[in-house]
Amino acid sequence: MVSSTPSTVDSQSATDVDETTALLTVSKADPSTLPDGAALLPDGANREDDDDGKPLPTGQIFLLCYARLVEPIAFFSIFPFINKMIWETGGLNEADVGFYSGLIESLFSLTQMLLMISWGHAADRFGRKPVLVLSLGGIAIATALFGFSKTIWQLILFRCLAGVFAGSVVCIRSMITENSTPRTQARAFSFFAFTGNIGIFLGPLLGGALASPAEQYPSVFGGIYFFEEFPYAVPTIFVGAISASAAIISWLFLKETLDPESLDRSLSDPPMSTPELIKSPGVSAVLLLYGHIMLLAFAYTAVCPVFYFTAVSLGGYGFSPLQISLFMALTGFSQAVWILIAFPPLQHRFGTGGVLRGCAVAWPILFFIAALGNFFLRQDWKLVFWIVGPISLAMGSGVSMAFTAIQLALNDVSPSPTTLGTLNALALTLISGIRAVAPAAFASLFAFGARTQILDGYLVWLVQIILALALLPLLRWLPAKAEGKLKPQRSSE
């Protein structure tokens, strides 16, 4: 664990701060001399007393949230039609479609993973805003072109091109951090997380509603050459237009958040290398925790759809498509409530570390009750299931607060403003790597357990419970400066 000894911060640094001082400046005081938990934002943002009265710039935050919508909409919008598009354009056997569908998405994630750190370095060196605008513009072009693909290789090329412009999320995370203070960052990142969920919801809806218009709406679009020749161009053009509008709005109205002094220094001084950043105090520990939390998340989200669908006798719930959609809708709604309403006051009351520990306790219980639901159904205790199942799912969805909490912890261990973009890129690279492996691995583990009936089909839940139980002891290595505990706000005289 990281510990520090309380001492007095240089009084000169305190007297040099006024209302014109940039939110993120490089402190001349040694960070190791700050009290435990004081390093709540990089360097100059550690001065809680100066930030007590600073309101959250909601206009800037909402503009960033609009830009945040682009990535999940662009990613998920092709899901309703991608398999049919591959089948029609590739002239493949239907049995081979799944392979190419998985290949396209795996290459997209791989491209993101390979370039994420480079985008982080660029954002730290040239500023957040230009990198964000460039990324959004690139996504707009690549996404629009995807719908005009006529071969498998064109599909792969344009999807990978969209993965190349992966810098938007890196910049948005950094800019939300730099627009907030220790007392407002929990609220700011709750908006960020909620917007991501909206994008996940809107993406498939837009893709499904706009694909093949000549086929879906023949009275309006039937017989028109463009819509029949390029049946998937309309949704990709529409999503590309959303990205283009986000790029234009960001260019016109967003403010650069990397302060001029840090930006000038980043252009003149060599940037901190990735190995140096990883070796910085607290960084490797938080990245480890970040990876473990996302592993739990990806494992659960991969297992749930097939678990809900699988027959009760094999270890699932045997749900109909409507029941599956209702349970998943309940999950999404509950997560939104926890993130938007519960997380900010809980983080303010107990700190980032307190929220993470609470989620660590709840996670294995959530997994255990999921398996217990199958036991209820096997015993034909349907009333018990329909009482316990939805309530436990709604309550257990509170573990989603860990995703926002670990992001705040990552912000807090950034050595300086000029490394925040690279640090976020490191975390997103880690997430991309886990996302490329975990879903297939855990879905396969569930299928293996259901087929062999090892532990009555509960094998995957045992593995997830063990992984969840490991989180609480791992949190012992959460650095003190990432605990996120705020000092009591002093009332004005």
Coordinates of N, CA and C in Angstrom, one line a residue, residues 63-211:
L63 N -21.7 18.8 -23.3 CA -21.1 18.7 -24.6 C -20.2 17.4 -24.7
L64 N -19.5 17.2 -23.7 CA -18.6 16.0 -23.7 C -19.4 14.7 -23.6
C65 N -20.6 14.8 -23.0 CA -21.4 13.6 -22.9 C -22.0 13.3 -24.3
Y66 N -22.3 14.4 -25.1 CA -22.8 14.2 -26.4 C -21.7 13.5 -27.3
A67 N -20.5 14.0 -27.1 CA -19.4 13.4 -27.8 C -19.2 11.9 -27.4
R68 N -19.5 11.6 -26.1 CA -19.4 10.3 -25.6 C -20.4 9.3 -26.2
L69 N -21.5 9.8 -26.7 CA -22.5 9.0 -27.3 C -22.0 8.3 -28.6
V70 N -21.1 8.9 -29.2 CA -20.7 8.5 -30.6 C -20.1 7.1 -30.5
E71 N -19.2 6.8 -29.6 CA -18.4 5.5 -29.6 C -19.4 4.3 -29.4
P72 N -20.2 4.3 -28.4 CA -21.1 3.1 -28.3 C -22.2 3.0 -29.4
I73 N -22.7 4.2 -29.9 CA -23.6 4.1 -31.0 C -23.0 3.5 -32.2
A74 N -21.7 4.0 -32.5 CA -21.0 3.5 -33.7 C -20.7 2.0 -33.6
F75 N -20.3 1.6 -32.3 CA -19.9 0.2 -32.1 C -21.1 -0.7 -32.2
F76 N -22.2 -0.4 -31.6 CA -23.4 -1.3 -31.4 C -24.4 -1.2 -32.6
S77 N -24.3 -0.1 -33.4 CA -25.4 0.1 -34.4 C -25.3 -0.9 -35.5
I78 N -24.2 -1.6 -35.7 CA -24.1 -2.6 -36.8 C -24.6 -4.0 -36.3
F79 N -24.7 -4.2 -35.0 CA -25.1 -5.5 -34.5 C -26.3 -6.1 -35.1
P80 N -27.4 -5.3 -35.3 CA -28.6 -5.9 -35.8 C -28.5 -6.4 -37.2
F81 N -27.6 -5.9 -38.1 CA -27.5 -6.3 -39.5 C -26.2 -6.8 -39.9
I82 N -25.2 -6.9 -39.0 CA -23.8 -7.2 -39.5 C -23.8 -8.7 -40.0
N83 N -24.5 -9.6 -39.4 CA -24.4 -11.0 -39.9 C -25.1 -11.2 -41.2
K84 N -26.2 -10.5 -41.4 CA -26.9 -10.6 -42.7 C -26.1 -9.9 -43.8
M85 N -25.4 -8.8 -43.4 CA -24.6 -8.0 -44.4 C -23.4 -8.9 -44.8
I86 N -22.8 -9.6 -43.9 CA -21.7 -10.5 -44.2 C -22.1 -11.6 -45.1
W87 N -23.3 -12.2 -44.8 CA -23.8 -13.3 -45.6 C -24.1 -12.8 -47.0
E88 N -24.7 -11.7 -47.2 CA -25.1 -11.2 -48.5 C -23.9 -10.7 -49.3
T89 N -23.0 -10.0 -48.7 CA -21.8 -9.4 -49.5 C -20.7 -10.4 -49.7
G90 N -20.6 -11.4 -48.8 CA -19.5 -12.3 -48.9 C -19.8 -13.6 -49.7
G91 N -21.1 -13.9 -50.0 CA -21.4 -15.1 -50.6 C -21.0 -16.3 -49.9
L92 N -21.2 -16.3 -48.5 CA -20.7 -17.3 -47.7 C -21.8 -18.3 -47.3
N93 N -21.4 -19.5 -46.8 CA -22.3 -20.4 -46.2 C -22.8 -19.8 -44.9
E94 N -24.0 -20.0 -44.6 CA -24.6 -19.4 -43.3 C -23.8 -19.8 -42.1
A95 N -23.3 -21.0 -42.1 CA -22.5 -21.5 -41.0 C -21.2 -20.8 -40.8
D96 N -20.7 -20.1 -41.8 CA -19.4 -19.4 -41.7 C -19.5 -18.0 -41.4
V97 N -20.8 -17.5 -41.3 CA -21.0 -16.1 -41.0 C -20.5 -15.7 -39.6
G98 N -20.7 -16.5 -38.6 CA -20.3 -16.2 -37.3 C -18.8 -16.0 -37.2
F99 N -18.0 -16.8 -37.9 CA -16.6 -16.6 -37.9 C -16.2 -15.3 -38.3
Y100 N -16.7 -14.8 -39.5 CA -16.3 -13.5 -40.0 C -16.9 -12.4 -39.2
S101 N -18.0 -12.6 -38.6 CA -18.6 -11.5 -37.7 C -17.7 -11.4 -36.5
G102 N -17.2 -12.5 -35.9 CA -16.3 -12.4 -34.8 C -15.0 -11.8 -35.2
L103 N -14.5 -12.2 -36.4 CA -13.2 -11.7 -36.9 C -13.2 -10.2 -37.0
I104 N -14.3 -9.6 -37.6 CA -14.4 -8.2 -37.8 C -14.4 -7.5 -36.5
E105 N -15.1 -7.9 -35.5 CA -15.1 -7.2 -34.2 C -13.8 -7.4 -33.4
S106 N -13.2 -8.6 -33.6 CA -11.9 -8.8 -32.9 C -10.8 -7.9 -33.5
L107 N -10.8 -7.8 -34.8 CA -9.9 -6.9 -35.4 C -10.1 -5.4 -35.1
F108 N -11.4 -5.0 -34.9 CA -11.7 -3.7 -34.5 C -11.1 -3.4 -33.1
S109 N -11.3 -4.4 -32.1 CA -10.8 -4.2 -30.8 C -9.3 -4.3 -30.8
L110 N -8.7 -5.1 -31.6 CA -7.3 -5.2 -31.7 C -6.7 -3.9 -32.2
T111 N -7.3 -3.3 -33.2 CA -6.8 -2.0 -33.7 C -6.9 -0.9 -32.7
Q112 N -8.0 -0.9 -31.9 CA -8.1 0.1 -30.8 C -7.0 -0.1 -29.8
M113 N -6.8 -1.4 -29.4 CA -5.8 -1.7 -28.4 C -4.4 -1.2 -28.8
L114 N -4.0 -1.4 -30.1 CA -2.7 -1.1 -30.6 C -2.5 0.4 -30.6
L115 N -3.5 1.2 -30.8 CA -3.3 2.6 -31.1 C -3.8 3.5 -29.9
M116 N -4.4 2.9 -28.9 CA -5.0 3.7 -27.8 C -3.9 4.5 -27.1
I117 N -2.7 3.9 -26.8 CA -1.7 4.6 -26.1 C -1.1 5.8 -26.9
S118 N -1.0 5.6 -28.2 CA -0.6 6.7 -29.1 C -1.5 7.9 -29.1
W119 N -2.8 7.6 -29.1 CA -3.8 8.7 -28.9 C -3.6 9.4 -27.6
G120 N -3.4 8.6 -26.5 CA -3.1 9.2 -25.2 C -1.9 10.1 -25.2
H121 N -0.8 9.7 -25.8 CA 0.3 10.5 -25.9 C 0.0 11.8 -26.7
A122 N -0.7 11.7 -27.8 CA -1.1 12.8 -28.6 C -1.9 13.8 -27.8
A123 N -2.9 13.3 -27.1 CA -3.7 14.2 -26.3 C -2.9 14.9 -25.2
D124 N -1.9 14.3 -24.6 CA -1.1 14.9 -23.6 C -0.1 15.9 -24.2
R125 N 0.2 15.7 -25.5 CA 1.3 16.5 -26.1 C 0.7 17.7 -26.9
F126 N -0.4 17.5 -27.6 CA -1.0 18.6 -28.4 C -2.3 19.1 -27.9
G127 N -2.8 18.6 -26.9 CA -4.1 19.1 -26.3 C -5.2 18.1 -26.5
R128 N -6.2 18.2 -25.7 CA -7.4 17.3 -25.7 C -8.3 17.6 -26.9
K129 N -8.6 18.8 -27.1 CA -9.6 19.2 -28.1 C -9.3 18.8 -29.5
P130 N -8.1 19.1 -30.0 CA -7.8 18.8 -31.4 C -7.8 17.3 -31.6
V131 N -7.3 16.5 -30.7 CA -7.3 15.0 -30.8 C -8.8 14.5 -30.8
L132 N -9.6 15.1 -29.9 CA -11.0 14.7 -29.9 C -11.7 15.0 -31.2
V133 N -11.6 16.2 -31.7 CA -12.2 16.6 -33.0 C -11.8 15.7 -34.1
L134 N -10.4 15.4 -34.2 CA -9.9 14.5 -35.2 C -10.5 13.1 -35.1
S135 N -10.6 12.6 -33.9 CA -11.1 11.3 -33.7 C -12.5 11.2 -34.1
L136 N -13.3 12.1 -33.7 CA -14.8 12.1 -34.1 C -15.0 12.2 -35.6
G137 N -14.2 13.1 -36.2 CA -14.2 13.2 -37.7 C -13.9 11.9 -38.4
G138 N -12.8 11.2 -37.9 CA -12.4 10.0 -38.5 C -13.5 8.9 -38.3
I139 N -14.1 8.8 -37.1 CA -15.2 7.9 -36.9 C -16.3 8.1 -37.8
A140 N -16.6 9.4 -38.0 CA -17.7 9.8 -38.9 C -17.5 9.2 -40.3
I141 N -16.3 9.4 -40.9 CA -16.0 9.0 -42.2 C -16.0 7.4 -42.3
A142 N -15.3 6.8 -41.4 CA -15.1 5.3 -41.4 C -16.5 4.6 -41.2
T143 N -17.3 5.2 -40.3 CA -18.6 4.5 -40.1 C -19.5 4.7 -41.3
A144 N -19.5 5.9 -41.9 CA -20.4 6.1 -43.1 C -20.0 5.2 -44.2
L145 N -18.7 5.0 -44.4 CA -18.2 4.2 -45.6 C -18.5 2.7 -45.3
F146 N -18.6 2.3 -44.1 CA -18.9 0.9 -43.8 C -20.1 0.3 -44.5
G147 N -21.1 1.1 -44.6 CA -22.4 0.7 -45.1 C -22.4 0.5 -46.6
F148 N -21.3 1.0 -47.3 CA -21.1 0.9 -48.8 C -20.3 -0.3 -49.1
S149 N -19.9 -1.1 -48.2 CA -19.0 -2.2 -48.4 C -19.7 -3.3 -49.3
K150 N -18.9 -3.8 -50.2 CA -19.4 -4.8 -51.1 C -18.7 -6.2 -51.0
T151 N -17.6 -6.2 -50.2 CA -16.8 -7.4 -50.1 C -16.5 -7.5 -48.6
I152 N -16.1 -8.7 -48.2 CA -15.7 -9.0 -46.8 C -14.5 -8.1 -46.4
W153 N -13.5 -8.0 -47.4 CA -12.3 -7.2 -47.0 C -12.6 -5.7 -46.9
Q154 N -13.6 -5.2 -47.6 CA -14.0 -3.8 -47.4 C -14.7 -3.7 -46.0
L155 N -15.4 -4.6 -45.6 CA -16.0 -4.6 -44.2 C -14.9 -4.6 -43.2
I156 N -13.9 -5.4 -43.3 CA -12.8 -5.4 -42.4 C -12.0 -4.1 -42.4
L157 N -11.8 -3.6 -43.6 CA -11.0 -2.4 -43.7 C -11.7 -1.2 -43.1
F158 N -12.9 -1.0 -43.4 CA -13.6 0.2 -42.8 C -13.9 0.0 -41.3
R159 N -14.1 -1.2 -40.8 CA -14.3 -1.4 -39.4 C -13.0 -1.2 -38.7
C160 N -11.9 -1.6 -39.2 CA -10.6 -1.3 -38.6 C -10.2 0.1 -38.7
L161 N -10.7 0.8 -39.7 CA -10.4 2.3 -39.8 C -11.2 3.0 -38.7
A162 N -12.4 2.5 -38.4 CA -13.1 3.1 -37.3 C -12.3 2.9 -36.0
G163 N -11.7 1.7 -35.9 CA -10.9 1.4 -34.7 C -9.7 2.3 -34.6
V164 N -9.1 2.7 -35.7 CA -8.0 3.6 -35.7 C -8.2 4.9 -34.9
F165 N -9.4 5.4 -35.1 CA -9.8 6.7 -34.5 C -10.4 6.5 -33.1
A166 N -9.6 5.9 -32.2 CA -10.1 5.5 -30.9 C -9.8 6.5 -29.9
G167 N -9.3 7.7 -30.3 CA -8.9 8.7 -29.3 C -10.0 9.4 -28.6
S168 N -11.2 9.3 -29.1 CA -12.3 10.2 -28.5 C -12.5 9.8 -27.0
V169 N -12.6 8.6 -26.7 CA -12.9 8.2 -25.3 C -11.8 8.6 -24.4
V170 N -10.5 8.5 -24.8 CA -9.4 8.9 -24.0 C -9.5 10.4 -23.7
C171 N -9.8 11.2 -24.7 CA -9.9 12.7 -24.5 C -11.0 13.0 -23.6
I172 N -12.2 12.4 -23.8 CA -13.4 12.7 -23.1 C -13.2 12.4 -21.6
R173 N -12.6 11.3 -21.3 CA -12.3 11.0 -19.9 C -11.4 12.0 -19.2
S174 N -10.4 12.4 -20.0 CA -9.4 13.4 -19.4 C -10.1 14.7 -19.3
M175 N -10.9 15.1 -20.2 CA -11.5 16.4 -20.2 C -12.6 16.5 -19.1
I176 N -13.3 15.4 -18.8 CA -14.3 15.5 -17.7 C -13.5 15.6 -16.4
T177 N -12.4 14.9 -16.3 CA -11.6 15.0 -15.1 C -11.1 16.4 -14.9
E178 N -10.7 17.1 -15.9 CA -10.1 18.4 -15.8 C -11.1 19.5 -15.7
N179 N -12.4 19.2 -16.0 CA -13.5 20.1 -15.8 C -14.1 20.0 -14.4
S180 N -13.7 19.0 -13.7 CA -14.3 18.8 -12.4 C -13.3 19.0 -11.2
T181 N -13.8 19.0 -10.0 CA -13.0 19.1 -8.8 C -13.2 17.9 -8.0
P182 N -12.5 17.7 -6.9 CA -12.7 16.6 -6.0 C -14.1 16.4 -5.6
R183 N -14.8 17.5 -5.4 CA -16.2 17.5 -4.9 C -17.2 17.3 -6.0
T184 N -16.9 17.5 -7.3 CA -17.8 17.4 -8.4 C -17.5 16.2 -9.4
Q185 N -16.3 15.6 -9.2 CA -16.0 14.6 -10.2 C -16.9 13.4 -10.2
A186 N -17.4 13.0 -9.0 CA -18.3 11.9 -8.9 C -19.6 12.1 -9.8
R187 N -20.1 13.3 -9.6 CA -21.3 13.7 -10.4 C -21.0 13.7 -11.9
A188 N -19.9 14.3 -12.2 CA -19.5 14.4 -13.6 C -19.3 13.0 -14.3
F189 N -18.7 12.1 -13.6 CA -18.5 10.8 -14.2 C -19.7 9.9 -14.1
S190 N -20.7 10.3 -13.2 CA -22.0 9.5 -13.3 C -22.7 9.9 -14.6
F191 N -22.6 11.2 -15.0 CA -23.2 11.6 -16.3 C -22.5 10.8 -17.4
F192 N -21.2 10.7 -17.4 CA -20.4 10.0 -18.4 C -20.8 8.6 -18.5
A193 N -21.0 7.9 -17.4 CA -21.3 6.5 -17.4 C -22.8 6.3 -17.9
F194 N -23.7 7.2 -17.5 CA -25.1 7.1 -17.9 C -25.2 7.3 -19.4
T195 N -24.4 8.3 -20.0 CA -24.5 8.5 -21.4 C -24.0 7.3 -22.2
G196 N -23.0 6.6 -21.7 CA -22.5 5.4 -22.3 C -23.6 4.4 -22.4
N197 N -24.4 4.3 -21.4 CA -25.5 3.3 -21.4 C -26.6 3.7 -22.4
I198 N -26.8 5.0 -22.5 CA -27.8 5.5 -23.5 C -27.3 5.1 -24.9
G199 N -26.0 5.3 -25.2 CA -25.4 5.0 -26.5 C -25.6 3.5 -26.8
I200 N -25.4 2.6 -25.8 CA -25.5 1.2 -25.9 C -27.0 0.9 -26.3
F201 N -27.9 1.6 -25.7 CA -29.3 1.4 -26.0 C -29.7 1.9 -27.4
L202 N -29.2 3.1 -27.8 CA -29.6 3.7 -29.0 C -29.0 3.0 -30.2
G203 N -27.7 2.5 -30.1 CA -27.0 2.0 -31.2 C -27.8 0.9 -31.9
P204 N -28.1 -0.2 -31.3 CA -28.9 -1.3 -31.9 C -30.2 -0.8 -32.4
L205 N -30.9 0.1 -31.7 CA -32.2 0.6 -32.1 C -32.1 1.3 -33.4
L206 N -31.1 2.2 -33.6 CA -30.9 2.9 -34.9 C -30.6 1.9 -36.0
G207 N -29.6 1.0 -35.7 CA -29.2 0.1 -36.7 C -30.3 -0.8 -37.2
G208 N -31.1 -1.3 -36.3 CA -32.2 -2.2 -36.7 C -33.3 -1.4 -37.4
A209 N -33.6 -0.2 -37.0 CA -34.7 0.6 -37.6 C -34.4 1.1 -39.0
L210 N -33.1 1.4 -39.2 CA -32.7 2.1 -40.5 C -32.2 1.1 -41.6
A211 N -31.8 -0.1 -41.2 CA -31.2 -1.0 -42.1 C -32.3 -1.5 -43.1

